[in-house]
Coordinates of C-alpha atoms and ligand atoms in Angstrom, one line a residue:
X1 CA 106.7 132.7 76.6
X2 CA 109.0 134.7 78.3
X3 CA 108.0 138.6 79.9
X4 CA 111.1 139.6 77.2
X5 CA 109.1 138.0 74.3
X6 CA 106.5 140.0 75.0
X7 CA 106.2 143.0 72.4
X8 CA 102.6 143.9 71.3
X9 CA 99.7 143.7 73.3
X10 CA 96.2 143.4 72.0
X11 CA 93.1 145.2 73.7
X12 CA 89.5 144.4 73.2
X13 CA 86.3 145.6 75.4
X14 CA 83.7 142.8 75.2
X15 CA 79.8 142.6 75.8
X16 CA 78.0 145.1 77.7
X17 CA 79.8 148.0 77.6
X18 CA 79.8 149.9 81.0
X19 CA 81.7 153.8 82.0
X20 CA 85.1 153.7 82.4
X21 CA 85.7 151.2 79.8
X22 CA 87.4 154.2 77.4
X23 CA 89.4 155.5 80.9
X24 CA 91.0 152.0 81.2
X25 CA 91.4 151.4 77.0
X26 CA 93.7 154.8 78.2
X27 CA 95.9 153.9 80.7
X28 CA 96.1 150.2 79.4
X29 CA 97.7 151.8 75.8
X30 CA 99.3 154.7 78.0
X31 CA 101.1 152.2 80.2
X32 CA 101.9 149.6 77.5
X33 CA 103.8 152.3 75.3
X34 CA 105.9 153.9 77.9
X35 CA 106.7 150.5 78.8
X36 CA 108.3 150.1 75.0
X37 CA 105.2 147.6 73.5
X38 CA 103.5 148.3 70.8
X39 CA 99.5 148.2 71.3
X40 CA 96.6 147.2 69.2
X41 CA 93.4 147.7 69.5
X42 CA 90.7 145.2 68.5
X43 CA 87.1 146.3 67.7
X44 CA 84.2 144.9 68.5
X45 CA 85.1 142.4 71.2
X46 CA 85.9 139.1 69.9
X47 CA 84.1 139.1 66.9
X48 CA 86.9 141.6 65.9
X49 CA 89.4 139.4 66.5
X50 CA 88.0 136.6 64.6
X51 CA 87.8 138.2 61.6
X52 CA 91.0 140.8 61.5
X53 CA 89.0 144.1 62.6
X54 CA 92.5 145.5 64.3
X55 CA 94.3 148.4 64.4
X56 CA 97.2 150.2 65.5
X57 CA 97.1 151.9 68.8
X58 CA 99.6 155.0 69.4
X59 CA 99.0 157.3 72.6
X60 CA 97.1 160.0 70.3
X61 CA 94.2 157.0 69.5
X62 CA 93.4 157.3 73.4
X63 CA 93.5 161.3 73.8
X64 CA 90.2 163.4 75.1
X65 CA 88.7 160.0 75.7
X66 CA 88.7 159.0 79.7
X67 CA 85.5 161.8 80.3
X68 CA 84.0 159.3 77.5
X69 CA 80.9 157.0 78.0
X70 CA 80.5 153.5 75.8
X71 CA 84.1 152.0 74.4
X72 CA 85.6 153.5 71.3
X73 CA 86.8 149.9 70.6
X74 CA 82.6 149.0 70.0
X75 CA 81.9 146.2 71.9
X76 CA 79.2 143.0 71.1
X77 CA 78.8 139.7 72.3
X78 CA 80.1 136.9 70.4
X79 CA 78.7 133.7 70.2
X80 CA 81.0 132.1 67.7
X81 CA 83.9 132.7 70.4
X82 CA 82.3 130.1 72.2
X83 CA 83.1 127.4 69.6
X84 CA 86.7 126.3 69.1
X85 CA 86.4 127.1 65.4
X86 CA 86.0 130.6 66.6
X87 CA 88.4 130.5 68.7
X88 CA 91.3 129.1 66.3
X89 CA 90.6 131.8 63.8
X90 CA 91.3 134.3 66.2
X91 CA 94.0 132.9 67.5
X92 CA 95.5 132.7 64.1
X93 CA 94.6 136.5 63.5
X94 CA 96.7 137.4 66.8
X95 CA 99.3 135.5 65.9
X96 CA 99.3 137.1 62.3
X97 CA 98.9 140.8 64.0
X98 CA 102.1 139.4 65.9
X99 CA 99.7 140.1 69.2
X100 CA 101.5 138.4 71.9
X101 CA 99.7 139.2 74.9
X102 CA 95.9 140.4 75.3
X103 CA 94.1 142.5 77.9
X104 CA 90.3 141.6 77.8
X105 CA 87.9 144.5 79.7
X106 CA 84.5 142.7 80.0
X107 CA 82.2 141.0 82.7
X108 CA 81.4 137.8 83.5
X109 CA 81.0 136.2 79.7
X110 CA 83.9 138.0 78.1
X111 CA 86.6 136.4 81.2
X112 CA 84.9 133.3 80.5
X113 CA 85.9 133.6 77.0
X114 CA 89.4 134.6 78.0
X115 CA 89.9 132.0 80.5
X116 CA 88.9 129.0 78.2
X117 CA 91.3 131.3 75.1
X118 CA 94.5 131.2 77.5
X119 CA 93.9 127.4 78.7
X120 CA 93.7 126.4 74.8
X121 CA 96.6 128.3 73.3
X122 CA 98.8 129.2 76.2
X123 CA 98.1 132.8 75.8
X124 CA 98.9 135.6 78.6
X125 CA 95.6 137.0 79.4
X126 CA 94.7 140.1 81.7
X127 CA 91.2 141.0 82.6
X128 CA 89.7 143.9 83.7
X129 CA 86.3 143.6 85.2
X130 CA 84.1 146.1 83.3
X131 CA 80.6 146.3 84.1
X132 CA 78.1 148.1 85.5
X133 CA 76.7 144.4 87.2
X134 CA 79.8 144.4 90.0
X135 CA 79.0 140.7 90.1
X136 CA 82.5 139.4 89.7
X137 CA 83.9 137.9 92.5
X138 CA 87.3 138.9 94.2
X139 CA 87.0 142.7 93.3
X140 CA 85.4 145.3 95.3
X141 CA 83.8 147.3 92.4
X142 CA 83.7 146.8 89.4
X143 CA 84.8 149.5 86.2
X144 CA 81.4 151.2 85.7
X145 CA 79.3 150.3 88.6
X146 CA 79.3 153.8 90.1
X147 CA 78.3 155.9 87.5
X148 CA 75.3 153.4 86.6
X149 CA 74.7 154.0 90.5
X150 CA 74.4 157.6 90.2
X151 CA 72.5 157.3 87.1
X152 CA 69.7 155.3 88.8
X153 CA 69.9 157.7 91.8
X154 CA 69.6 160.9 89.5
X155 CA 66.5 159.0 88.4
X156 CA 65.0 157.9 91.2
X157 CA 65.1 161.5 92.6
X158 CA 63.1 162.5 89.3
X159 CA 60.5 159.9 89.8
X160 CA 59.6 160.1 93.8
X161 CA 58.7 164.0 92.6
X162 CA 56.0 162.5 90.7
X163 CA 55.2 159.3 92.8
X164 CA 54.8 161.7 95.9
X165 CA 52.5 163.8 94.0
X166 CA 50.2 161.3 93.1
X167 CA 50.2 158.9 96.2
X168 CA 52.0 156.3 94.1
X169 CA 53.7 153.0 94.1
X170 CA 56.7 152.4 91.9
X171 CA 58.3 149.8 91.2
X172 CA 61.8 150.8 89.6
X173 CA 63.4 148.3 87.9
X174 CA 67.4 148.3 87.4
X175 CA 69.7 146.1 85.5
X176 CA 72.5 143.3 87.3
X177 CA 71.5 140.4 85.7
X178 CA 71.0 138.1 88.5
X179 CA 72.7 140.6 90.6
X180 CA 71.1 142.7 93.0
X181 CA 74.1 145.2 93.5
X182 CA 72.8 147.7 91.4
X183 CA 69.1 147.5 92.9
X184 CA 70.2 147.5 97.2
X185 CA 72.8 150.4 97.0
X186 CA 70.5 152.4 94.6
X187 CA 67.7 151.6 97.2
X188 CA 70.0 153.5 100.1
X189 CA 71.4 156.1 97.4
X190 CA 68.0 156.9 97.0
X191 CA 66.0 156.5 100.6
X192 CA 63.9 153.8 99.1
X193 CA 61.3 152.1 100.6
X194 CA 62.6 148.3 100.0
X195 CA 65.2 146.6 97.3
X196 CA 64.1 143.6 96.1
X197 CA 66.8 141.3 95.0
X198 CA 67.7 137.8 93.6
X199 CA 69.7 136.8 95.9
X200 CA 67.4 136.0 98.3
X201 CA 64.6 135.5 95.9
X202 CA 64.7 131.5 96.4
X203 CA 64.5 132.0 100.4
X204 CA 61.4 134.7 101.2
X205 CA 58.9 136.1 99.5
X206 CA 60.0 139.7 99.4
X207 CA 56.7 141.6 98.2
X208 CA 54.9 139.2 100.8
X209 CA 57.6 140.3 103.5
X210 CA 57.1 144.0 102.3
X211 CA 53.2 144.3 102.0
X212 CA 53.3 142.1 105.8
X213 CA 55.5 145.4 107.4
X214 CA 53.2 147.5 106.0
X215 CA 55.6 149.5 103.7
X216 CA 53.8 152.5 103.3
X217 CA 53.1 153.0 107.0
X218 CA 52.4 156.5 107.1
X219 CA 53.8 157.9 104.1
X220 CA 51.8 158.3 100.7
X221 CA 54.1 157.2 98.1
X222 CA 56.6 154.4 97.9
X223 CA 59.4 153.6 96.2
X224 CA 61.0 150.0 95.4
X225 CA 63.8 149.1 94.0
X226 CA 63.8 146.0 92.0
X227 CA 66.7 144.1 90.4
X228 CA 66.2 142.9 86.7
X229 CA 65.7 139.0 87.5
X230 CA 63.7 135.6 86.3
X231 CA 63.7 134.6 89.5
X232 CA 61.3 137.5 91.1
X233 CA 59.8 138.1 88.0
X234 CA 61.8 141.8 87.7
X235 CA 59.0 145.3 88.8
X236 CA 56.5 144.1 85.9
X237 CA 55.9 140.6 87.8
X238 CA 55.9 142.2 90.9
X239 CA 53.5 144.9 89.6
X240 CA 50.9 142.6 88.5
X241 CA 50.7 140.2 91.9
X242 CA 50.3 143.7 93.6
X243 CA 47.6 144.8 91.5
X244 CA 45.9 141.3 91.6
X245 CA 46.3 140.9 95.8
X246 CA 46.7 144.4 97.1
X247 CA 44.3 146.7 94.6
X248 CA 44.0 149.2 96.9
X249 CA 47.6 150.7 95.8
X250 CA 47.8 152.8 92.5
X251 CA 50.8 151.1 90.8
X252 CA 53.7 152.2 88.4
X253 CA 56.5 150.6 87.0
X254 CA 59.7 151.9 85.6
X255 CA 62.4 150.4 83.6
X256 CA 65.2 152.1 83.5
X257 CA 66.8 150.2 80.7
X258 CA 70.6 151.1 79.0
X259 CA 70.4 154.9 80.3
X260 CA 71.9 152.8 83.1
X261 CA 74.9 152.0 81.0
X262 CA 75.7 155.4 79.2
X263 CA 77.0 158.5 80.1
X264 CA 80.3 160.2 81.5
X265 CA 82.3 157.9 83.7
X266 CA 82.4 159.4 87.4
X267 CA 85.7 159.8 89.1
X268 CA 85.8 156.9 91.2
X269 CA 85.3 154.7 87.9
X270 CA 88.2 157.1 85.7
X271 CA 90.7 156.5 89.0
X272 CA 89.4 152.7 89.1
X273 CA 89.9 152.3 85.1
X274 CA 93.1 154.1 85.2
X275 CA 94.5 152.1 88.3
X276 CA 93.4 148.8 87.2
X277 CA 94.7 149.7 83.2
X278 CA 97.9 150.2 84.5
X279 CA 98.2 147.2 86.5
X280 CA 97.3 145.5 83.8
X281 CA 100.4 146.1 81.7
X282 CA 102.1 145.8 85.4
X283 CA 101.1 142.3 85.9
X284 CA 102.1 141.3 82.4
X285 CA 105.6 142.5 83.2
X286 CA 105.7 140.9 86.4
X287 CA 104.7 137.3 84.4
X288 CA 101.0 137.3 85.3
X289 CA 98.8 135.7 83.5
X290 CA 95.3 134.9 83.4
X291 CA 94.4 136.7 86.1
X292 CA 91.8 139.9 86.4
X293 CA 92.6 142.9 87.8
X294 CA 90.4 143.7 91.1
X295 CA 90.5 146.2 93.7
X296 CA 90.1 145.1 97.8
X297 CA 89.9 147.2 100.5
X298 CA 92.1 150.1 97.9
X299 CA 94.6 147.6 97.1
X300 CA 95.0 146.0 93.5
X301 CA 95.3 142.4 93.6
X302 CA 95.2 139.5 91.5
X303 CA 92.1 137.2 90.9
X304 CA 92.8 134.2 89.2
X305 CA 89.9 133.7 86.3
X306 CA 88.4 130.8 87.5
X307 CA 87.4 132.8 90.8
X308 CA 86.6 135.5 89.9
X309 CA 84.0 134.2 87.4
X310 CA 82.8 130.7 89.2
X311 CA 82.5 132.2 93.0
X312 CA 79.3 134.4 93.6
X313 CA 80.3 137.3 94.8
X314 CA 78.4 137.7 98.2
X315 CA 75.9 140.5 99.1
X316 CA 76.0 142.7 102.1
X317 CA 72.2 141.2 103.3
X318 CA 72.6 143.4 106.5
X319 CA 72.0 146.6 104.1
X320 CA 68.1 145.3 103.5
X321 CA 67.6 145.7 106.4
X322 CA 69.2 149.1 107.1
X323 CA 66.6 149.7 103.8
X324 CA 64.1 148.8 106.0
X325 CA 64.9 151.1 109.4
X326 CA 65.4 154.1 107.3
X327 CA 62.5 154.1 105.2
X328 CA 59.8 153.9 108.8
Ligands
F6P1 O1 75.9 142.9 81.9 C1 75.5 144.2 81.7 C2 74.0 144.3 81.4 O2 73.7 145.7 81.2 C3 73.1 143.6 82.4 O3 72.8 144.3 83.5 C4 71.9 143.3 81.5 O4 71.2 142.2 81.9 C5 72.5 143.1 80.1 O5 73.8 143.7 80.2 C6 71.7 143.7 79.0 O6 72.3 143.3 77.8 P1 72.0 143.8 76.4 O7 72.6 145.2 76.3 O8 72.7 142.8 75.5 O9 70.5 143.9 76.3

């Protein structure tokens, strides 16, 4: 298909939803209409577009909503894309919908999805990386990452009143799925005392490492910043090993849970949604396809699917330690 067959453009936010999401459902619409497309939006992720939950999107459907959390397309996770029988009815549905072209906002799972959709039906697919994970590869950030930051700092702050007041030990645990983004920036947002993360969970023992340096040297209340992970066993794990071999330390654990994925986007995530949304409809009318949007070093570029989802995106190891000097 040519960029001239192109006339309506289908939008969908898939699995976890993150802030931002409605910003970039805005500019994507915003940008696709004043570009002469018509847009439709498609609820609930893919599930919606297997079984015909799509509607008409005009410029009014997006008004009042970029100070939004969540996604006012609903969003779920959709195991029966997965299958090709899935996949064909939805297809079919996009095709009956007259959808030419679709721009996917999701993580990891949902530009899987989108990948293996283009390669099967020669479909023009944009991605947008939304979640509050930032584990895709080739983009800076990711569309709801810094909000969920400043959520877990806002709560941090609240729980090192009460860990200070009672000589505590917290172990705070935060969400990345087997990404420890989320848990080493919050732990230098916050002044923690360590960040314990999965990517280096297979090479040192980190509560060994941390107990060894003595971690509460002379203060009387620690914080430590754990990322949600099989692999160190997430703060509850970590918890009761400290209990068992250390019972000298009066130990808490907090899970911060999905307050980490709500709330009103901050800026940086409204100018990232609404940069990355417009490029979007840009790189559609430029011929691009199957690519995700990212951002590097302030410049929007291109990430072809299959690296931004198979490549790990590499850590900054350096900032444990700088955890580490500015917690003596
Ligand atoms: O991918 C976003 C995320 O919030 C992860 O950090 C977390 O592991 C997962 O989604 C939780 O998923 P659910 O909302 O399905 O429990």
């Amino acid at each position: 298909m040519s960029e001239s067959d192109l006339k309506c453009i289908g939008i969908l936010t898939s699995g976890g939803d993150a802030p931002g999401m409605n910003a970039a459902i805005r500019a994507v619409t915003r940008t696709a209409i004043y570009n002469g497309f018509e847009v439709k939006g498609i609820l609930r992720g893919y599930k919606g577009l297997i079984t015909g939950e799509i509607i008409p999107f005009k410029t009014q459907n997006v008004s009042n909503i970029i100070q939004q959390g969540g996604t006012i397309l609903k969003t779920a996770r959709c195991p029966e894309f997965m299958t090709p029988e899935g996949r064909r009815l939805a297809y079919e549905n996009m095709v009956k919908e007259g959808i030419n072209a679709l721009v996917v906002i999701g993580g990891d799972g949902s530009l899987t999805g989108a990948r293996i959709f283009a390669a099967e039906y020669n479909l023009p697919i944009i991605g947008l990386p939304g979640t509050i994970d930032n584990d895709l590869y080739g983009t800076d950030t990711t569309i709801g990452y810094d909000t969920a930051l400043n959520t877990i700092m806002e709560a941090v702050d609240k729980i090192r009143d009460t860990a200070s007041s009672h000589e505590r030990l917290f172990f705070i645990e935060v969400m990345g799925r087997e990404a420890g983004f989320l848990a080493l920036n919050g732990a230098l947002a916050t002044g923690a005392e360590a960040a314990i993360i999965p990517e280096i969970a297979t090479e040192v023992d980190q509560l060994a490492d941390l107990i060894q340096n003595g971690f509460r040297k002379s203060k009387n209340s620690s914080i430590v910043l754990v990322a949600e992970s099989e692999l160190t066993g997430g703060a509850m794990g970590l918890a009761e090993r400290v209990k068992n071999e250390y019972p000298q330390y009066d130990v808490r654990v907090t899970i911060l849970g999905h307050i980490q994925r709500g709330g009103s986007p901050s800026a940086s995530d409204r100018i990232l949604a609404s940069r990355m949304g417009e490029a979007a409809i840009n790189a559609l009318l430029e011929g691009q396809r199957n690519v995700m949007i990212g951002i590097d070093d302030e410049e929007l570029v291109y990430v072809p699917f299959n690296k931004a989802i198979k490549n790990q995106k590499p850590i900054n190891r350096d900032l444990l330690n700088t955890v580490k000097i500015l917690s003596i």
